[in-house]
Amino acid sequence: MSAYSASDRDDGLHAESELKKFYRAAEQSPSQLVITDPNGIIEYANPRFCEVTGFSRDEIVGQTPRLFKSGRMSSDFYRTLWKTLLSGIEWQGEFLNRRRDGSLYWERASIAPIKDSDGTITHFVKVAEDVTERKRAEESQRRSLKLSEAITAANLRFIETGSLTHMASVLLDSCMTITNSPFGMLYELLPSGNADVLALCLASFDPISEEPVFRDIQYDIRRHGHYEANHHPSIFFAPVSEGTTVVMNSPGDNRWKGCDCPLCTPALTTFVGIPLKVGTNVIGMLGLANRDGGYPDDDIREMEKYGQTCALAIASAKAELDRKQAREQLRQAQKMEAIGQLAGGIAHDFNNLLTVINGYSTLLLQKITNNDQMRKEVEQILNAGERASTLIRQLLAFGRRQMLEPRLLNINTLIAGLHKILCRLIGENVTLSTKLAVDVGMVKADPSQIEQIIMNLVINARDALERGGTITVETVNRYLDEDFVRKNGGSVAGDYVLITVRDTGMGMSEEIIGRIFEPFFTTKEQGYGTGLGLATVYGIVKQSNGYIQVQSVVGMGTEFRVYLPRVAETMNQNTGGDILPLKAERGATTGLILIVEDERAVLDLSAITLRTHGYDVLTAPGPQEALKLFERFSEKIDLLLTDVMMPGMSGPDMVQIMLAKRPDLKVVFMSGYTDERLSVSDCSEERLTFIMKPFNPASLVNLISDNIRRPDGQASPETPHE
Ligand code: ADP
Ligand code: MG
């Protein structure tokens, strides 16, 4: 029983008005208010809370806060929350919740237990604020910080490795992580409109990473630093062809058609592609794909900003690479030029010495009877001398001082002719595959020299394939454009036939690549390599006005590319003529020969050789002396045998003077080398006969006898190679 006094009633009225006041405060509070019973069943939610969540009060009351769960908070999070509250302590923290329409929002909440006078928890009250905007701003700041860290990391990577691919992969990986994308690609746009993929990444947890086709792309990127994909109307090219960001937030949005290339293989669910631009110039694309739920506008704006910085970073890295490459090539070219001159000079002097050594040895042999004890010893001298001649010939080739006999050639025919020899050279566990373009153009070059190039490259490839593998020889027409020339110092724009020799062998390190064309540089064991193979190749290519490139990755193989200038098909196919076989029978060996040679020993040897074979010989140690003799005997001289390079006056200049007086004079040049300065431009080509030093006496006699019998001054060309 209880009796109410007036003051009780007053208290009651006061309490009621207080209650109303609190109720109105709760109803109109700018903060969200929720009250639950001890089991978490919602008893009250204020209008602000309803407004934020989008639920009506009726939909909320009687439910638990599970109704708003986003699924993004861990179960640990909720466990700690309840543990705190049930132990009677207030909890403060931030939630990611879900609205009625499914969208997510952040709230910052304080939840407190309400206790009765016994301390028993009767309710919980939550006061919360929507902090989505603040969170978004923080998140965006965090992200842009991460993205600028990524750019710094990519730049550092480039400085460390000098590799555009490594740089691109840092740029791509970081932004895939930041945007939570399982698939991404970064490519550079080529002038042709094709894409050079620099980085392609599939997060390892994604099943499409098992796609074998991606291995081709990854392999190319690792081996060549890029994978070239032809332009086609797939979504991957859309950002560069449209010049703007392309977004696909569900597979149905894709109006671009793929093809069956590796790029188009992954099934795309969502995609954002950003053109990489420097100014208005599109230089490539950064593409991200397959993020759950697609790419919201905010993220895209950030990616666009990132794309701009990426484009600048890539463009400046490329400029740096171009500069470095140009410097390096200039250095290489200067080095090769210097070594070439040195080697050529030495070879020239050696040539003269070898002509003497081999010549006198031959003469000696002719005088020694078969059973003479000394014969073996002289044969040894001649043997060694001839081996030295072979070496010297290679050095001359490197020094670009060989006599070339350029002819119009079809490289495919030449390679087909070599096929058998090459197969025999490479042995059984190596496969030789040839891919010869049917329309390959003609080149003007010395066939035996081009054969030499191919053989040397194939032999090296075989040596690199210790455990077997494949050597591929390819031919194709190539136009070298200004862009190529800019990037490859020493090359000249124009039409070329490209011969590629590729192996799957052990490859080479950068240090080795920098030295391979030096004469005598070898990594092979003593007795296995001379180090002259590539030096010879280099010299021949240069002398043929070609260009050579090498690309190699340790453990993955090597590719040599030889570009030879292509000539118009309409050129007279007979230019240069075929090499005539030496005639077997010789005519009478009589006649007067004037020999001009500044190298005393060579002069004497030639004179002795020719006299031994029945000729009359006049000798002159230089052009001045020769012209004096010519004055006196001009009518009687049948043939002039002369050196090309002599002090005071060149052989060709001297010949010019003599020909003015005796247009029918027969002339044979002997030379250890030739280069531009020695081209005998003033003498019409058919008058020229050369003999290459060092020569053996027999070939000199053969050549002289052939020429002296010629009725008309027409040359009977002697191959300079033997
Ligand atoms: P040699 O073959 O006598 O060593 P070369 O001038 O032909 O001389 O080659 C020089 C060096 O270049 C070789 O010793 C080798 O180290 C390297 N090389 C050339 N071609 C290849 C190749 N296809 N693969 C790997 N290394 C190669
Ligand atoms: Mg070799």
CSV table of N, CA and C in Angstrom, one decimal, residues 163-166 186 190 195-200 212-230 261-263 435 474 502-504 551-553 556-557 559 561:
chain,number,residue,atom,x,y,z
A,163,SER,N,66.0,-1.1,-65.6
A,163,SER,CA,65.0,-1.8,-66.4
A,163,SER,C,63.6,-1.2,-66.3
A,164,LEU,N,63.1,-0.9,-67.5
A,164,LEU,CA,61.7,-0.4,-67.6
A,164,LEU,C,60.7,-1.4,-67.1
A,165,THR,N,61.0,-2.6,-67.4
A,165,THR,CA,60.0,-3.7,-67.0
A,165,THR,C,59.9,-3.8,-65.5
A,166,HIS,N,61.1,-3.7,-64.8
A,166,HIS,CA,61.0,-3.8,-63.4
A,166,HIS,C,60.3,-2.6,-62.8
A,186,LEU,N,50.2,-3.2,-67.7
A,186,LEU,CA,50.7,-1.9,-68.0
A,186,LEU,C,51.4,-2.0,-69.4
A,190,LEU,N,53.2,1.6,-79.0
A,190,LEU,CA,54.3,1.8,-80.0
A,190,LEU,C,53.8,2.7,-81.1
A,195,ALA,N,50.8,-2.7,-78.9
A,195,ALA,CA,51.1,-2.5,-77.5
A,195,ALA,C,52.4,-3.3,-77.1
A,196,ASP,N,53.3,-2.7,-76.3
A,196,ASP,CA,54.4,-3.4,-75.8
A,196,ASP,C,54.1,-3.6,-74.3
A,197,VAL,N,53.7,-4.8,-74.0
A,197,VAL,CA,53.3,-5.0,-72.6
A,197,VAL,C,54.6,-5.1,-71.7
A,198,LEU,N,54.6,-4.2,-70.7
A,198,LEU,CA,55.8,-4.1,-69.9
A,198,LEU,C,55.6,-4.9,-68.6
A,199,ALA,N,54.4,-4.9,-68.1
A,199,ALA,CA,54.1,-5.7,-66.9
A,199,ALA,C,52.7,-6.2,-67.0
A,200,LEU,N,52.5,-7.5,-66.5
A,200,LEU,CA,51.2,-8.1,-66.5
A,200,LEU,C,51.2,-8.9,-65.2
A,212,PRO,N,48.0,-21.1,-69.2
A,212,PRO,CA,49.3,-21.3,-69.8
A,212,PRO,C,49.7,-20.2,-70.7
A,213,VAL,N,48.7,-19.6,-71.4
A,213,VAL,CA,49.0,-18.5,-72.4
A,213,VAL,C,49.7,-17.4,-71.7
A,214,PHE,N,49.4,-17.1,-70.4
A,214,PHE,CA,50.1,-16.0,-69.8
A,214,PHE,C,51.6,-16.3,-69.7
A,215,ARG,N,51.9,-17.5,-69.7
A,215,ARG,CA,53.4,-17.9,-69.6
A,215,ARG,C,54.1,-17.3,-70.8
A,216,ASP,N,53.5,-17.3,-71.9
A,216,ASP,CA,54.1,-16.8,-73.1
A,216,ASP,C,54.4,-15.3,-72.9
A,217,ILE,N,53.5,-14.6,-72.4
A,217,ILE,CA,53.7,-13.2,-72.2
A,217,ILE,C,54.8,-12.9,-71.1
A,218,GLN,N,54.6,-13.7,-70.0
A,218,GLN,CA,55.6,-13.5,-69.0
A,218,GLN,C,57.0,-13.8,-69.5
A,219,TYR,N,57.1,-14.9,-70.3
A,219,TYR,CA,58.4,-15.3,-70.8
A,219,TYR,C,59.0,-14.3,-71.7
A,220,ASP,N,58.2,-13.7,-72.6
A,220,ASP,CA,58.6,-12.6,-73.5
A,220,ASP,C,59.1,-11.4,-72.7
A,221,ILE,N,58.3,-11.1,-71.6
A,221,ILE,CA,58.7,-9.9,-70.8
A,221,ILE,C,60.0,-10.1,-70.2
A,222,ARG,N,60.2,-11.4,-69.6
A,222,ARG,CA,61.4,-11.6,-68.9
A,222,ARG,C,62.6,-11.7,-69.9
A,223,ARG,N,62.3,-12.3,-71.1
A,223,ARG,CA,63.4,-12.4,-72.0
A,223,ARG,C,63.7,-11.2,-72.8
A,224,HIS,N,62.7,-10.5,-73.3
A,224,HIS,CA,63.0,-9.4,-74.2
A,224,HIS,C,62.6,-8.0,-73.5
A,225,GLY,N,62.1,-8.1,-72.3
A,225,GLY,CA,61.7,-6.9,-71.6
A,225,GLY,C,60.3,-6.3,-72.0
A,226,HIS,N,59.7,-7.0,-72.9
A,226,HIS,CA,58.3,-6.6,-73.3
A,226,HIS,C,57.7,-7.7,-74.1
A,227,TYR,N,56.3,-7.6,-74.3
A,227,TYR,CA,55.6,-8.5,-75.1
A,227,TYR,C,54.8,-7.7,-76.1
A,228,GLU,N,55.0,-7.9,-77.4
A,228,GLU,CA,54.3,-7.1,-78.3
A,228,GLU,C,53.0,-7.7,-78.7
A,229,ALA,N,51.9,-6.9,-78.5
A,229,ALA,CA,50.6,-7.4,-78.9
A,229,ALA,C,50.0,-6.5,-80.0
A,230,ASN,N,49.5,-7.1,-81.1
A,230,ASN,CA,49.0,-6.3,-82.2
A,230,ASN,C,47.7,-5.5,-81.7
A,261,CYS,N,43.9,-13.8,-78.7
A,261,CYS,CA,45.3,-13.7,-78.2
A,261,CYS,C,45.4,-13.8,-76.7
A,262,PRO,N,46.6,-14.0,-76.2
A,262,PRO,CA,46.8,-14.2,-74.8
A,262,PRO,C,46.2,-13.1,-73.9
A,263,LEU,N,46.2,-11.8,-74.5
A,263,LEU,CA,45.7,-10.7,-73.7
A,263,LEU,C,44.2,-10.8,-73.5
A,435,LYS,N,63.4,-20.4,-90.8
A,435,LYS,CA,62.1,-19.7,-91.1
A,435,LYS,C,62.5,-18.6,-92.1
A,474,GLU,N,66.4,-17.2,-89.2
A,474,GLU,CA,65.2,-16.6,-89.9
A,474,GLU,C,65.7,-15.5,-90.8
A,502,ARG,N,69.1,-17.5,-83.6
A,502,ARG,CA,68.6,-17.5,-82.2
A,502,ARG,C,68.9,-18.8,-81.6
A,503,ASP,N,69.3,-18.9,-80.4
A,503,ASP,CA,69.4,-20.1,-79.7
A,503,ASP,C,68.8,-20.1,-78.4
A,504,THR,N,68.5,-21.3,-77.8
A,504,THR,CA,67.9,-21.4,-76.5
A,504,THR,C,69.0,-21.8,-75.5
A,551,GLN,N,70.9,-9.7,-78.5
A,551,GLN,CA,70.1,-9.6,-77.3
A,551,GLN,C,70.2,-11.0,-76.6
A,552,SER,N,70.5,-10.9,-75.3
A,552,SER,CA,70.7,-12.2,-74.7
A,552,SER,C,70.3,-12.1,-73.2
A,553,VAL,N,69.8,-13.2,-72.6
A,553,VAL,CA,69.5,-13.2,-71.2
A,553,VAL,C,70.1,-14.5,-70.7
A,556,MET,N,68.6,-18.1,-70.8
A,556,MET,CA,67.4,-18.1,-71.6
A,556,MET,C,67.7,-18.1,-73.1
A,557,GLY,N,68.9,-17.7,-73.5
A,557,GLY,CA,69.3,-17.8,-74.9
A,557,GLY,C,69.8,-16.5,-75.4
A,559,GLU,N,70.1,-14.0,-79.2
A,559,GLU,CA,69.6,-13.7,-80.5
A,559,GLU,C,70.5,-12.7,-81.2
A,561,ARG,N,71.0,-10.4,-84.6
A,561,ARG,CA,70.3,-9.9,-85.7
A,561,ARG,C,71.2,-9.2,-86.7
